[in-house]
Amino acid sequence: MLEGYRGKALEFLSSHNVDVGDLIELQKDGLSIKGVVMPSYSKEDDIIVIKLDNGYNIGVSISGISNFKLVEKKRQNIQVSKGEQKPLKEKSEVKIISTGGTIVSKVEYETGAVRPALTTEEIINFMPEINEIAKIDAEVLFSILSENMKPEYWIKIAESAKKALDEGNLGVVIAHGTDTMAYTASALAFSFKSLTGPIVLVGSQRSSDRPSSDSPINLYSAILVAKNSPFAEVTINMHGESSDTYTLVHRGVKVRKMHTSRRDAFQSINDIPLAKVFWKEKEIKLLRDDYIKRKEENALDAKFDTRVFLLKYYPGINPEIIEYLISSGIRGIIVEGTGLGHTSTEFVDYFKKATKDGVFIGMTSQCLFGRVNMNVYTTGRLLQESGVTPLEDMLPETALVKLMWVLAHESDLDKIRSLMLTNFVGEINYRHVPEYFPRWFHDGIRLQ
Amino acid sequence: MTELDYSKIGLKVGLEIHQQLNTAHKLFCKCPTTLHEEYHTQLERYLRPSFSELGEIDIAALFEWQKGKKYVYRVPPNSCLVECDEEPPHIIDEEALSIAVAVSLALHSTLVDEVYVMRKIVIDGSNTSGFQRTAIISLGGYIEDNGQRIGIQTIALEEDAARKITDSPTETIYNLDRLGIPLIEISTAPDIKTPEQAERVALKIGQLLRLTGRVKRGIGTIRQDLNVSIQGGVKTEIKGVQLLELIPDIIKNEARRQYELLRIKEELQKRNLNKDIVKNSFKIVDLTEEFKDTNSKIIRKELEKNGRIYGLKIAGFKGIFGWQLMPNRRFGTEVADYVRALAGLGGLFHSDELPNYGITKEEVEKVRKILQINENDAFIIIVGPKEKLDIATNTILDRILYAFDGVPKETRAALDDGTTKFMRPQPGSARMYPETDIPPRRIDERILELSKQFVPEQPEIKLKKLIELGLSKDLANTMLNSLRLDLFEELVKKYSPKVSPTFIASTLEITVKYVKSKGGDISVITDNILEELIKYVYEDKISKDAVQEILLELATSKTQLNEIIKKYTPLNETELEKIIIETIEENKKEIENKKDKAFNIIMSKVMNKVRGRADSKKIIELIKKHLG
């Protein structure tokens, strides 16, 4: 197959009966070029990508090529291993459930392709040190990009995790893409009424095909936590700082991806993490003792109603959007308001109508840090009078996922309100101490 | 040793020249390309061979990762999240790409249509990512040397690595300032046939690069790698030659090494030895007890750390370990280098050099007896912790057995004395895969247009232009080959014609060389210092004659430039006249005695006093006036 090729180059290669992986030779500008045809990722349609003997790829335009010839058909089909699972010799202690992302992947230098490697064997091959800390078992649940995650997949992940714990695993590690990892964590957190062990979500900000990947340390620490931690909560375990020193175990409902690319992108908001993990010392250092302990059984109730909406308020937004949302069948809206929890007063009448129709309106803050308080300003009070529920210090995304879960269980607005304000798994923090707000850098900033 | 006949032994040399480009920005981010000692924060990282290298890497090596080597990166002001490996690379810098295109065209090389950035795996920590980003810009081409065409294989653009600050077995510290500076890499075909030709070609390519006006100068900004082979030998890569003058010596020594290794192979055949004989009679004996009371300091030091002592028997190898391969390096040195690089031991002792190093004749005899060393055999003693000794014995046996094959495939490091030492085995196929974070870049009209301003001038044309500026042919030639050609042009643009181009050129080249010949430390003579002095001359703050004195004083004393300058501020006419009158007064008697030489006497005394603080024409005029 001529992967990635189209237009002129596709036509040219097909007319020469050449496939990706074939060895070809051509003349151009008096120069002879020999190499293997690679999959194209050019945005131009006249370029053939050729891997030279020295390992470099170059792009050659088909215009001006003379003496193009096929030297040799692809030597061997590069077999993508099916990831067949061998039965385990002994019972596992930690189950790794993979949902996608590249926490464990390998590069094929022949094609440059990076493909996930997810069988137990492959994971052990990737990181033999795991054998020293736990007996693992692995399962590929699905292989989707984080941005394509959906609530129906959350249910599958939850069921899979429950099964693993019911089978006697001490904890579960879920490999997940980082973009929507926090949403999944919230969904799992609300779905489990009790857990016998922790569910640790883990990912990587630098893909695992590179020597500098954060993936080995994150995965290793996650397994350590899944097996040994005293808490039985849904958590996210990722790098604690840019250096490879320790990872942080965040409570799944209080964590957010706060940077597009840094290793330490995940940080607890309005809270501190549950633990620090020093991978070198194999040490889990608990940072607090108010965690949820391991229980006798796993109780799962995973249901989500997706008829919800997350509305980010901005100056000038037309309040008619509320009417439109309701007419399209939305049952609940989480507003990401300004400051202490505001929208323009123009919204008051629209919210009043909505709540009267039984639609839940919850208020969070786009400040992210801090709690909403709708008693301080008149607007806040007006909004409350119109039926808007202030949602304490809940993160907007957490509130949204919580609402999906609540709506799948309740239809009475008062009961919905009461559930939304019930602190199930630590998603609400009633006390904020000064240390919750990060110390930003102010001194002599080095700019060039 | 007589010099080898290079055409007879089939010497082939290829050059890889890496030159830093003086662009506004780094290759894959918007950081400037300046270097900085200071840093604001540092990062600690560990690198791990990625999955695909498995099979080539010992699984045991992977376990090592856990207690593995730490890399500390200092983050200086000119580095951002890209160098920290915390942000994906930006698109390739257009200026750097245009310069590479210009150089390609000047070397008759064929441009690729679309540039693909690759990741080349390097896990010595010198790249935070664990790979170096590199891309081929053009293929083929040539450069002429005495009528012979030396082929160009590839011209690539790549990011420079981080700068190593310190190194220890557990930790290496790097500064990120250099990481990401664009490097152009020019690889020639192995068409070079003599050591001297290699130097000429390197010189010529270096000059061509400088003529783009966009290359960096100074230590470490240009690095030459050499690929050397002789018939029957193998292509050996020699990394990191910083001085052009060393190229011929390094090539001569490497040719000699390969030649001698092939002679050793012959000698072993003559002795009717083969791999099996050596392998089967290879003997490892723990000699720790025997050396308990040794006087050898090296051994005692290891014993105090609970180290062990092994003796190894190598049948039939008498005289081989002492066989000289190049100045100061014997076959034993080669084996010792392997032990250092691959097993982490300090080195070894071999029978061709013992007794020595505090090991006595009696101890040698004891070892010979225990290991059952016969007349034609050799032995090796190694000292260190047990785990390392076990790795070392395998390493030693492997290297010794390779003597039967001849020259091993190695990457060697260039040393300052023109010799080389083993660095690492040559990696198999290049571990390269696409840098998928960077889209391919078409070499389009825009790049071709931009590249026009960087196309290096032909040296002959440049020479003509320099002569037109008033430089003598010699000086023009010196300037053409000078690393400071671009500084010269900048200074001429700013300060001539008031300060003549000839004066600027001779200051930059002749005066600086003079200062060096007088033992001055010319590293303090920076571009800024030179420019400042020319500017002082331009502003009439010092006289031209003072420049040489000032530079000499600067380079020999630890005085600051502004302190020195004070002493050379020109005298006004009244001050000068006063000095002249005083001098005449002081020397009245002598003038009376030697009337005909009076002028000369006074002139030399006055010159001594004013030392460049006055124009000599003026002095002559005033002395004549006062002598009457």
PDB file of C-alpha atoms in Angstrom, chain A residues 300-431:
ATOM      1  CA  LEU A 300     -19.430  -0.165  40.529  1.00  0.00           C
ATOM      2  CA  ASP A 301     -22.225   1.997  39.231  1.00  0.00           C
ATOM      3  CA  ALA A 302     -21.069   3.440  35.919  1.00  0.00           C
ATOM      4  CA  LYS A 303     -23.773   5.327  34.072  1.00  0.00           C
ATOM      5  CA  PHE A 304     -23.519   8.649  32.276  1.00  0.00           C
ATOM      6  CA  ASP A 305     -26.019  10.948  30.648  1.00  0.00           C
ATOM      7  CA  THR A 306     -24.208  12.958  28.012  1.00  0.00           C
ATOM      8  CA  ARG A 307     -26.961  15.548  27.594  1.00  0.00           C
ATOM      9  CA  VAL A 308     -24.826  18.160  29.351  1.00  0.00           C
ATOM     10  CA  PHE A 309     -22.900  21.235  28.289  1.00  0.00           C
ATOM     11  CA  LEU A 310     -19.828  23.093  29.530  1.00  0.00           C
ATOM     12  CA  LEU A 311     -20.285  26.782  28.861  1.00  0.00           C
ATOM     13  CA  LYS A 312     -17.371  29.146  29.126  1.00  0.00           C
ATOM     14  CA  TYR A 313     -18.648  32.646  29.751  1.00  0.00           C
ATOM     15  CA  TYR A 314     -16.996  35.563  27.939  1.00  0.00           C
ATOM     16  CA  PRO A 315     -17.931  39.228  27.529  1.00  0.00           C
ATOM     17  CA  GLY A 316     -20.398  39.540  24.690  1.00  0.00           C
ATOM     18  CA  ILE A 317     -21.670  35.965  24.651  1.00  0.00           C
ATOM     19  CA  ASN A 318     -25.298  35.898  23.593  1.00  0.00           C
ATOM     20  CA  PRO A 319     -27.546  34.518  26.369  1.00  0.00           C
ATOM     21  CA  GLU A 320     -29.834  32.994  23.736  1.00  0.00           C
ATOM     22  CA  ILE A 321     -27.324  30.160  23.641  1.00  0.00           C
ATOM     23  CA  ILE A 322     -29.101  28.843  26.753  1.00  0.00           C
ATOM     24  CA  GLU A 323     -32.423  28.630  24.912  1.00  0.00           C
ATOM     25  CA  TYR A 324     -30.731  26.924  22.040  1.00  0.00           C
ATOM     26  CA  LEU A 325     -29.021  24.369  24.306  1.00  0.00           C
ATOM     27  CA  ILE A 326     -32.227  23.496  26.067  1.00  0.00           C
ATOM     28  CA  SER A 327     -34.137  23.158  22.821  1.00  0.00           C
ATOM     29  CA  SER A 328     -31.485  20.702  21.661  1.00  0.00           C
ATOM     30  CA  GLY A 329     -32.225  18.493  24.654  1.00  0.00           C
ATOM     31  CA  ILE A 330     -29.493  19.465  27.130  1.00  0.00           C
ATOM     32  CA  ARG A 331     -30.446  18.535  30.728  1.00  0.00           C
ATOM     33  CA  GLY A 332     -27.694  20.294  32.601  1.00  0.00           C
ATOM     34  CA  ILE A 333     -25.140  23.048  32.073  1.00  0.00           C
ATOM     35  CA  ILE A 334     -21.890  23.687  33.926  1.00  0.00           C
ATOM     36  CA  VAL A 335     -20.988  27.340  33.575  1.00  0.00           C
ATOM     37  CA  GLU A 336     -17.360  28.362  33.717  1.00  0.00           C
ATOM     38  CA  GLY A 337     -18.080  31.831  35.007  1.00  0.00           C
ATOM     39  CA  THR A 338     -15.819  34.752  35.717  1.00  0.00           C
ATOM     40  CA  GLY A 339     -14.181  35.368  39.087  1.00  0.00           C
ATOM     41  CA  LEU A 340     -16.297  34.286  42.036  1.00  0.00           C
ATOM     42  CA  GLY A 341     -18.886  32.758  39.676  1.00  0.00           C
ATOM     43  CA  HIS A 342     -20.539  35.321  37.421  1.00  0.00           C
ATOM     44  CA  THR A 343     -22.092  35.825  34.040  1.00  0.00           C
ATOM     45  CA  SER A 344     -23.641  39.044  32.777  1.00  0.00           C
ATOM     46  CA  THR A 345     -26.998  39.825  34.349  1.00  0.00           C
ATOM     47  CA  GLU A 346     -28.562  39.312  30.907  1.00  0.00           C
ATOM     48  CA  PHE A 347     -28.368  35.587  31.673  1.00  0.00           C
ATOM     49  CA  VAL A 348     -30.569  35.809  34.760  1.00  0.00           C
ATOM     50  CA  ASP A 349     -33.877  35.459  32.930  1.00  0.00           C
ATOM     51  CA  TYR A 350     -32.591  32.652  30.725  1.00  0.00           C
ATOM     52  CA  PHE A 351     -31.319  30.687  33.713  1.00  0.00           C
ATOM     53  CA  LYS A 352     -34.590  31.283  35.537  1.00  0.00           C
ATOM     54  CA  LYS A 353     -36.502  29.786  32.644  1.00  0.00           C
ATOM     55  CA  ALA A 354     -34.107  26.876  32.325  1.00  0.00           C
ATOM     56  CA  THR A 355     -34.179  25.845  35.971  1.00  0.00           C
ATOM     57  CA  LYS A 356     -37.935  26.195  35.962  1.00  0.00           C
ATOM     58  CA  ASP A 357     -37.937  23.638  33.153  1.00  0.00           C
ATOM     59  CA  GLY A 358     -35.871  21.318  35.347  1.00  0.00           C
ATOM     60  CA  VAL A 359     -32.496  21.981  33.738  1.00  0.00           C
ATOM     61  CA  PHE A 360     -29.585  22.027  36.160  1.00  0.00           C
ATOM     62  CA  ILE A 361     -27.298  25.070  36.011  1.00  0.00           C
ATOM     63  CA  GLY A 362     -24.078  24.775  38.038  1.00  0.00           C
ATOM     64  CA  MET A 363     -21.474  27.482  38.498  1.00  0.00           C
ATOM     65  CA  THR A 364     -17.706  26.989  38.506  1.00  0.00           C
ATOM     66  CA  SER A 365     -14.953  29.518  37.912  1.00  0.00           C
ATOM     67  CA  GLN A 366     -12.661  30.014  34.959  1.00  0.00           C
ATOM     68  CA  CYS A 367     -10.059  31.154  37.499  1.00  0.00           C
ATOM     69  CA  LEU A 368      -9.733  27.442  38.367  1.00  0.00           C
ATOM     70  CA  PHE A 369      -7.982  28.335  41.609  1.00  0.00           C
ATOM     71  CA  GLY A 370     -10.281  29.269  44.492  1.00  0.00           C
ATOM     72  CA  ARG A 371     -13.920  28.715  45.319  1.00  0.00           C
ATOM     73  CA  VAL A 372     -16.969  30.314  43.757  1.00  0.00           C
ATOM     74  CA  ASN A 373     -18.874  32.575  46.103  1.00  0.00           C
ATOM     75  CA  MET A 374     -22.064  34.032  44.706  1.00  0.00           C
ATOM     76  CA  ASN A 375     -22.979  36.054  47.777  1.00  0.00           C
ATOM     77  CA  VAL A 376     -20.382  38.770  47.441  1.00  0.00           C
ATOM     78  CA  TYR A 377     -21.779  40.685  44.485  1.00  0.00           C
ATOM     79  CA  THR A 378     -25.336  41.490  43.465  1.00  0.00           C
ATOM     80  CA  THR A 379     -24.929  39.588  40.202  1.00  0.00           C
ATOM     81  CA  GLY A 380     -24.042  36.424  42.088  1.00  0.00           C
ATOM     82  CA  ARG A 381     -27.106  36.773  44.264  1.00  0.00           C
ATOM     83  CA  LEU A 382     -29.320  37.422  41.242  1.00  0.00           C
ATOM     84  CA  LEU A 383     -27.916  34.354  39.524  1.00  0.00           C
ATOM     85  CA  GLN A 384     -28.570  32.231  42.599  1.00  0.00           C
ATOM     86  CA  GLU A 385     -32.114  33.535  42.725  1.00  0.00           C
ATOM     87  CA  SER A 386     -32.512  32.441  39.104  1.00  0.00           C
ATOM     88  CA  GLY A 387     -31.686  28.877  40.186  1.00  0.00           C
ATOM     89  CA  VAL A 388     -27.947  28.625  39.528  1.00  0.00           C
ATOM     90  CA  THR A 389     -26.126  26.283  41.938  1.00  0.00           C
ATOM     91  CA  PRO A 390     -22.646  27.395  43.088  1.00  0.00           C
ATOM     92  CA  LEU A 391     -20.368  24.356  42.938  1.00  0.00           C
ATOM     93  CA  GLU A 392     -17.798  25.254  45.588  1.00  0.00           C
ATOM     94  CA  ASP A 393     -14.209  24.683  44.383  1.00  0.00           C
ATOM     95  CA  MET A 394     -14.958  21.930  41.902  1.00  0.00           C
ATOM     96  CA  LEU A 395     -12.980  22.015  38.659  1.00  0.00           C
ATOM     97  CA  PRO A 396     -15.271  22.729  35.672  1.00  0.00           C
ATOM     98  CA  GLU A 397     -14.398  19.410  33.998  1.00  0.00           C
ATOM     99  CA  THR A 398     -14.910  17.445  37.203  1.00  0.00           C
ATOM    100  CA  ALA A 399     -18.277  19.116  37.716  1.00  0.00           C
ATOM    101  CA  LEU A 400     -19.271  18.274  34.157  1.00  0.00           C
ATOM    102  CA  VAL A 401     -18.420  14.580  34.497  1.00  0.00           C
ATOM    103  CA  LYS A 402     -20.099  14.495  37.886  1.00  0.00           C
ATOM    104  CA  LEU A 403     -23.211  16.009  36.335  1.00  0.00           C
ATOM    105  CA  MET A 404     -23.227  13.333  33.624  1.00  0.00           C
ATOM    106  CA  TRP A 405     -23.143  10.683  36.337  1.00  0.00           C
ATOM    107  CA  VAL A 406     -25.762  12.403  38.520  1.00  0.00           C
ATOM    108  CA  LEU A 407     -28.158  12.947  35.593  1.00  0.00           C
ATOM    109  CA  ALA A 408     -27.940   9.271  34.748  1.00  0.00           C
ATOM    110  CA  HIS A 409     -29.271   8.537  38.256  1.00  0.00           C
ATOM    111  CA  GLU A 410     -31.682  11.355  39.063  1.00  0.00           C
ATOM    112  CA  SER A 411     -34.238  13.515  37.300  1.00  0.00           C
ATOM    113  CA  ASP A 412     -35.573  15.628  40.115  1.00  0.00           C
ATOM    114  CA  LEU A 413     -33.785  18.992  40.089  1.00  0.00           C
ATOM    115  CA  ASP A 414     -33.604  19.317  43.881  1.00  0.00           C
ATOM    116  CA  LYS A 415     -32.110  15.862  44.212  1.00  0.00           C
ATOM    117  CA  ILE A 416     -29.675  16.636  41.365  1.00  0.00           C
ATOM    118  CA  ARG A 417     -28.638  19.785  43.218  1.00  0.00           C
ATOM    119  CA  SER A 418     -28.150  17.912  46.424  1.00  0.00           C
ATOM    120  CA  LEU A 419     -26.065  15.187  44.744  1.00  0.00           C
ATOM    121  CA  MET A 420     -23.960  17.756  42.928  1.00  0.00           C
ATOM    122  CA  LEU A 421     -23.095  19.288  46.279  1.00  0.00           C
ATOM    123  CA  THR A 422     -22.416  15.963  47.974  1.00  0.00           C
ATOM    124  CA  ASN A 423     -18.697  15.373  48.369  1.00  0.00           C
ATOM    125  CA  PHE A 424     -18.371  11.798  47.070  1.00  0.00           C
ATOM    126  CA  VAL A 425     -14.644  11.281  46.559  1.00  0.00           C
ATOM    127  CA  GLY A 426     -12.981  14.483  47.649  1.00  0.00           C
ATOM    128  CA  GLU A 427     -13.972  16.533  44.620  1.00  0.00           C
ATOM    129  CA  ILE A 428     -14.933  19.347  46.973  1.00  0.00           C
ATOM    130  CA  ASN A 429     -12.414  20.816  49.332  1.00  0.00           C
ATOM    131  CA  TYR A 430     -14.064  22.934  52.013  1.00  0.00           C
ATOM    132  CA  ARG A 431     -10.820  24.379  53.368  1.00  0.00           C
TER     133      ARG A 431
END
